Amino acid sequence: MKARTRLLLEQLSRRWPALQSLESDVVAAFEMICRGHRGGHILYTCGNGGSAADSEHIVGELLKGFLEPRRLCQEDRQALERRVGPEEAEYLGARLQYGVRAVALTGHPALSSAVANDTAPELIFAQQLYVLGRPGDILVALSTSGNSVNVVRAAQVARAGGMGVIAFTGQHGGQLARLADVTLAAPSLQTFEVQEYHLPLYHTICAMVEHEEFGGQ
């Protein structure tokens, strides 16, 4: 782990003392995501309500620059130039950024409504993951209770398909904790408080991944 990455982890405990006990789980989630990225795998996210917004938020921090620039290297800029010409390559090369391959399963309302209507509402995430997911991919499953049925079904499909599972839950973990490789169980049973804790947890993980994979020393 780079020095700056370690500092980001330490800042979480200083700013949010109630989350200090989750430091080892944050590291485990960070390491899993880094391994997946290096292996060319995809990270999927899902959740309901506020957790659906969090699942989109996580993907947003991974797919583009978060705290640091992720500028293209000269080799990749030259590859753009060979394919689209110097003028367009100059524009694209100056603005495109590196990222972690990530997909929010909450972002397909037409498909989700079709699954809910034609098969079962609890399968809106599981159906997508069953088709898209591959061994070595990762599911980030968010449920403040740990028992949201559609999120649990997605985790079951992930386990059956050889994917890793990172769960963001409330204090007791629920069913998700039994399915996950890593559980980040926020120290509260109140939904809004759990969601408030989830934000600094996943912000820290995303920042750590960004620096480790795209930053300097």
Tab-separated table of C-alpha atoms in Angstrom:
chain	number	residue	atom	x	y	z
A	1	MET	CA	0.000	0.000	0.000
A	2	LYS	CA	1.392	3.417	-0.970
A	3	ALA	CA	2.030	6.008	1.726
A	4	ARG	CA	-0.717	8.337	0.466
A	5	THR	CA	-3.173	5.421	0.368
A	6	ARG	CA	-2.379	4.630	4.007
A	7	LEU	CA	-2.877	8.296	4.916
A	8	LEU	CA	-6.361	8.271	3.371
A	9	LEU	CA	-7.236	5.297	5.558
A	10	GLU	CA	-5.910	7.002	8.679
A	11	GLN	CA	-7.910	10.135	7.889
A	12	LEU	CA	-11.131	8.100	7.949
A	13	SER	CA	-10.568	7.069	11.570
A	14	ARG	CA	-9.618	10.593	12.600
A	15	ARG	CA	-12.668	12.175	10.985
A	16	TRP	CA	-15.098	9.383	11.881
A	17	PRO	CA	-13.960	7.736	15.152
A	18	ALA	CA	-17.058	5.516	15.236
A	19	LEU	CA	-15.760	3.786	12.090
A	20	GLN	CA	-12.296	2.980	13.431
A	21	SER	CA	-13.255	-0.634	14.159
A	22	LEU	CA	-13.999	-1.126	10.443
A	23	GLU	CA	-10.475	-0.259	9.292
A	24	SER	CA	-9.533	-3.861	8.476
A	25	ASP	CA	-12.771	-4.287	6.483
A	26	VAL	CA	-12.057	-1.094	4.541
A	27	VAL	CA	-8.609	-2.464	3.676
A	28	ALA	CA	-10.098	-5.816	2.613
A	29	ALA	CA	-12.639	-4.117	0.335
A	30	PHE	CA	-9.934	-1.853	-1.114
A	31	GLU	CA	-7.656	-4.812	-1.828
A	32	MET	CA	-10.470	-6.795	-3.448
A	33	ILE	CA	-11.354	-3.919	-5.776
A	34	CYS	CA	-7.703	-3.349	-6.711
A	35	ARG	CA	-7.259	-7.049	-7.519
A	36	GLY	CA	-10.393	-7.004	-9.631
A	37	HIS	CA	-9.271	-3.920	-11.514
A	38	ARG	CA	-5.846	-5.373	-12.228
A	39	GLY	CA	-7.477	-8.573	-13.440
A	40	GLY	CA	-9.730	-6.721	-15.885
A	41	HIS	CA	-12.900	-7.564	-13.967
A	42	ILE	CA	-16.037	-5.445	-13.561
A	43	LEU	CA	-17.491	-4.066	-10.345
A	44	TYR	CA	-21.291	-4.001	-10.070
A	45	THR	CA	-23.341	-2.111	-7.478
A	46	CYS	CA	-26.945	-2.273	-6.297
A	47	GLY	CA	-29.233	-0.973	-3.573
A	48	ASN	CA	-32.666	0.540	-2.960
A	49	GLY	CA	-33.742	4.105	-2.237
A	50	GLY	CA	-30.876	6.031	-0.657
A	51	SER	CA	-28.676	2.978	-1.148
A	52	ALA	CA	-29.523	3.055	-4.876
A	53	ALA	CA	-28.220	6.622	-4.938
A	54	ASP	CA	-25.108	5.426	-3.100
A	55	SER	CA	-24.599	2.641	-5.633
A	56	GLU	CA	-24.649	5.209	-8.451
A	57	HIS	CA	-22.355	7.476	-6.429
A	58	ILE	CA	-19.755	4.729	-6.008
A	59	VAL	CA	-19.702	4.058	-9.742
A	60	GLY	CA	-19.320	7.766	-10.411
A	61	GLU	CA	-16.216	7.956	-8.219
A	62	LEU	CA	-14.664	4.912	-9.906
A	63	LEU	CA	-15.328	5.659	-13.571
A	64	LYS	CA	-13.604	9.073	-13.607
A	65	GLY	CA	-11.258	11.196	-11.530
A	66	PHE	CA	-12.312	11.644	-7.903
A	67	LEU	CA	-9.617	13.371	-5.832
A	68	GLU	CA	-6.747	13.071	-8.312
A	69	PRO	CA	-6.288	13.524	-12.075
A	70	ARG	CA	-6.145	10.331	-14.092
A	71	ARG	CA	-4.587	11.666	-17.274
A	72	LEU	CA	-3.868	9.417	-20.221
A	73	CYS	CA	-0.265	8.437	-20.781
A	74	GLN	CA	1.544	9.433	-23.962
A	75	GLU	CA	1.262	5.948	-25.411
A	76	ASP	CA	-2.527	5.955	-25.118
A	77	ARG	CA	-2.734	9.455	-26.569
A	78	GLN	CA	-0.709	8.301	-29.540
A	79	ALA	CA	-3.051	5.320	-29.984
A	80	LEU	CA	-5.972	7.753	-30.157
A	81	GLU	CA	-4.149	9.814	-32.755
A	82	ARG	CA	-3.592	6.775	-34.966
A	83	ARG	CA	-7.301	5.970	-34.873
A	84	VAL	CA	-9.090	9.329	-34.989
A	85	GLY	CA	-6.480	11.801	-36.246
A	86	PRO	CA	-4.424	14.449	-34.464
A	87	GLU	CA	-7.105	17.121	-33.960
A	88	GLU	CA	-9.671	14.824	-32.369
A	89	ALA	CA	-6.996	12.948	-30.440
A	90	GLU	CA	-5.772	16.199	-28.920
A	91	TYR	CA	-9.278	16.982	-27.649
A	92	LEU	CA	-9.988	13.457	-26.379
A	93	GLY	CA	-6.522	12.865	-24.952
A	94	ALA	CA	-6.696	16.015	-22.861
A	95	ARG	CA	-10.080	15.157	-21.357
A	96	LEU	CA	-10.548	11.391	-21.129
A	97	GLN	CA	-9.522	9.767	-17.842
A	98	TYR	CA	-8.649	6.306	-16.610
A	99	GLY	CA	-11.086	4.490	-14.339
A	100	VAL	CA	-12.206	1.267	-12.719
A	101	ARG	CA	-14.716	-0.678	-14.788
A	102	ALA	CA	-17.971	-0.317	-12.840
A	103	VAL	CA	-21.707	-0.637	-13.555
A	104	ALA	CA	-24.647	0.362	-11.358
A	105	LEU	CA	-27.409	-2.243	-11.715
A	106	THR	CA	-29.872	0.449	-10.598
A	107	GLY	CA	-29.490	2.339	-13.880
A	108	HIS	CA	-31.702	0.296	-16.220
A	109	PRO	CA	-35.342	1.170	-15.427
A	110	ALA	CA	-36.857	-0.324	-18.580
A	111	LEU	CA	-35.192	-3.674	-17.973
A	112	SER	CA	-35.891	-3.598	-14.219
A	113	SER	CA	-39.592	-2.909	-14.761
A	114	ALA	CA	-39.758	-5.722	-17.320
A	115	VAL	CA	-38.155	-8.178	-14.913
A	116	ALA	CA	-40.464	-7.048	-12.102
A	117	ASN	CA	-43.518	-7.464	-14.319
A	118	ASP	CA	-42.571	-10.636	-16.198
A	119	THR	CA	-40.732	-12.702	-13.591
A	120	ALA	CA	-40.339	-11.353	-10.024
A	121	PRO	CA	-39.588	-7.902	-8.536
A	122	GLU	CA	-36.951	-9.391	-6.247
A	123	LEU	CA	-34.868	-10.403	-9.276
A	124	ILE	CA	-34.313	-6.952	-10.808
A	125	PHE	CA	-30.625	-6.988	-9.860
A	126	ALA	CA	-30.078	-10.747	-9.884
A	127	GLN	CA	-31.223	-11.108	-13.507
A	128	GLN	CA	-28.771	-8.475	-14.708
A	129	LEU	CA	-25.919	-9.951	-12.717
A	130	TYR	CA	-26.678	-13.482	-13.892
A	131	VAL	CA	-26.248	-12.379	-17.519
A	132	LEU	CA	-23.490	-9.790	-17.167
A	133	GLY	CA	-21.373	-11.140	-14.313
A	134	ARG	CA	-18.338	-13.352	-14.742
A	135	PRO	CA	-16.107	-15.172	-12.237
A	136	GLY	CA	-13.774	-12.695	-10.598
A	137	ASP	CA	-16.164	-9.772	-10.946
A	138	ILE	CA	-17.310	-7.994	-7.776
A	139	LEU	CA	-20.735	-7.063	-6.463
A	140	VAL	CA	-20.997	-4.140	-4.050
A	141	ALA	CA	-24.352	-4.722	-2.347
A	142	LEU	CA	-25.871	-1.962	-0.214
A	143	SER	CA	-28.700	-2.559	2.255
A	144	THR	CA	-29.040	-0.715	5.558
A	145	SER	CA	-30.830	-3.720	7.090
A	146	GLY	CA	-28.758	-6.309	5.254
A	147	ASN	CA	-32.007	-8.059	4.355
A	148	SER	CA	-33.312	-6.270	1.242
A	149	VAL	CA	-34.623	-9.195	-0.770
A	150	ASN	CA	-33.591	-7.993	-4.225
A	151	VAL	CA	-30.069	-7.180	-2.986
A	152	VAL	CA	-29.776	-10.534	-1.219
A	153	ARG	CA	-30.850	-12.321	-4.421
A	154	ALA	CA	-28.133	-10.489	-6.333
A	155	ALA	CA	-25.564	-11.559	-3.737
A	156	GLN	CA	-26.730	-15.165	-4.064
A	157	VAL	CA	-26.246	-15.011	-7.832
A	158	ALA	CA	-22.819	-13.449	-7.347
A	159	ARG	CA	-21.739	-16.242	-4.995
A	160	ALA	CA	-23.069	-18.909	-7.356
A	161	GLY	CA	-21.231	-17.285	-10.262
A	162	GLY	CA	-17.825	-17.101	-8.606
A	163	MET	CA	-17.923	-13.365	-7.985
A	164	GLY	CA	-16.736	-11.512	-4.913
A	165	VAL	CA	-19.257	-9.710	-2.692
A	166	ILE	CA	-18.690	-6.551	-0.659
A	167	ALA	CA	-21.666	-5.660	1.557
A	168	PHE	CA	-22.511	-2.278	3.067
A	169	THR	CA	-25.025	-2.851	5.859
A	170	GLY	CA	-26.177	-1.680	9.255
A	171	GLN	CA	-24.859	-2.949	12.561
A	172	HIS	CA	-26.247	-6.493	12.466
A	173	GLY	CA	-25.284	-7.267	8.865
A	174	GLY	CA	-28.402	-9.300	8.121
A	175	GLN	CA	-28.458	-11.969	5.439
A	176	LEU	CA	-25.919	-10.082	3.339
A	177	ALA	CA	-23.216	-10.552	5.955
A	178	ARG	CA	-23.493	-14.322	5.524
A	179	LEU	CA	-23.084	-14.021	1.761
A	180	ALA	CA	-20.329	-11.403	1.619
A	181	ASP	CA	-16.571	-11.774	1.495
A	182	VAL	CA	-16.299	-8.387	3.219
A	183	THR	CA	-19.002	-6.658	5.272
A	184	LEU	CA	-18.838	-2.987	6.175
A	185	ALA	CA	-21.408	-2.935	8.967
A	186	ALA	CA	-22.079	0.666	9.994
A	187	PRO	CA	-22.452	1.004	13.783
A	188	SER	CA	-26.136	1.927	13.815
A	189	LEU	CA	-29.584	0.421	13.258
A	190	GLN	CA	-31.181	3.706	12.148
A	191	THR	CA	-31.489	3.796	8.359
A	192	PHE	CA	-30.448	7.417	7.929
A	193	GLU	CA	-27.473	7.011	10.268
A	194	VAL	CA	-26.311	3.871	8.457
A	195	GLN	CA	-26.431	5.768	5.165
A	196	GLU	CA	-24.498	8.654	6.724
A	197	TYR	CA	-21.766	6.197	7.740
A	198	HIS	CA	-21.724	4.468	4.362
A	199	LEU	CA	-20.737	7.680	2.570
A	200	PRO	CA	-17.341	8.199	4.271
A	201	LEU	CA	-16.663	4.469	4.057
A	202	TYR	CA	-17.086	4.209	0.311
A	203	HIS	CA	-15.533	7.622	-0.325
A	204	THR	CA	-12.421	6.431	1.498
A	205	ILE	CA	-12.334	3.129	-0.385
A	206	CYS	CA	-12.751	4.881	-3.747
A	207	ALA	CA	-10.033	7.412	-2.884
A	208	MET	CA	-7.680	4.641	-1.773
A	209	VAL	CA	-8.285	2.654	-4.957
A	210	GLU	CA	-7.791	5.767	-7.076
A	211	HIS	CA	-4.439	6.632	-5.549
A	212	GLU	CA	-3.179	3.061	-5.487
A	213	GLU	CA	-4.081	2.390	-9.124
A	214	PHE	CA	-3.710	5.797	-10.791
A	215	GLY	CA	-1.753	8.070	-8.416
A	216	GLY	CA	1.888	8.627	-7.667
A	217	GLN	CA	3.791	7.487	-4.617
